[in-house]
Amino acid sequence: VLNKDTLMALFPFLDCRHHFYLPVGDGHHLYVEESGNPAGLPVVVLHGGPGGGSSPMQRRFFDPQQFRIILLDQRGAGQSRPLAGTQHNTTAHLVADLETVREYLGIERWMLFGGSWGVTLALAYAVAHAERVSGMVLRGVFLCRQQDMDWLYTEQGAARLFPREWR
């Protein structure tokens, strides 16, 4: 849970060093940005969602002196184009997009940092491209199974513990 104490423990806010739109096919252009040390250990941040987006706060999880921090907005999400585009937008497309980004940036291997839906995407990428993964940090694990969906979206799940918030 991010609260005042947790936010104080993160690294200071960091400006984006470089950002661009990368065409990945089927009319999709991913928003990609880099921060931190260009020669540092590469880490790609995989946001939640689907449909979420990256946030400048996500840069704060990493020491900018040690890491080359890559944030990207997945197809249809955040600043990627087209916004909310669902055509040609599957997990397989997203895995292929990550590989396109990695190759474009000239990265041999990178660490995956995923939260919620980003965990699912990190695991799918790691299965398909294990040799390209130097490590993984997975938080707020959401595997997109039926039981996970039921927990979030039905009255038999989280609603039993937090009825006011769930409503």
Coordinates of C-alpha atoms in Angstrom, one line a residue, residues 1 13 40 56 59 74 87 113-114 118 122 129 137 152 162 165:
V1 CA 0.0 0.0 0.0
F13 CA 11.0 12.2 -8.4
G40 CA 22.6 1.0 -15.9
P56 CA 6.0 9.1 -13.3
R59 CA 10.3 5.7 -11.8
Q74 CA 0.7 -1.1 -23.5
Q87 CA -8.3 -4.4 -32.2
F113 CA 8.8 -5.1 -12.8
G114 CA 5.1 -5.8 -12.9
G118 CA 1.6 -6.3 -15.3
A122 CA 5.6 -10.4 -17.1
H129 CA 11.5 -15.2 -23.8
V137 CA 9.9 -8.3 -9.3
L152 CA -12.8 -8.5 -7.7
F162 CA -15.0 -4.1 2.1
E165 CA -15.5 0.4 -0.8

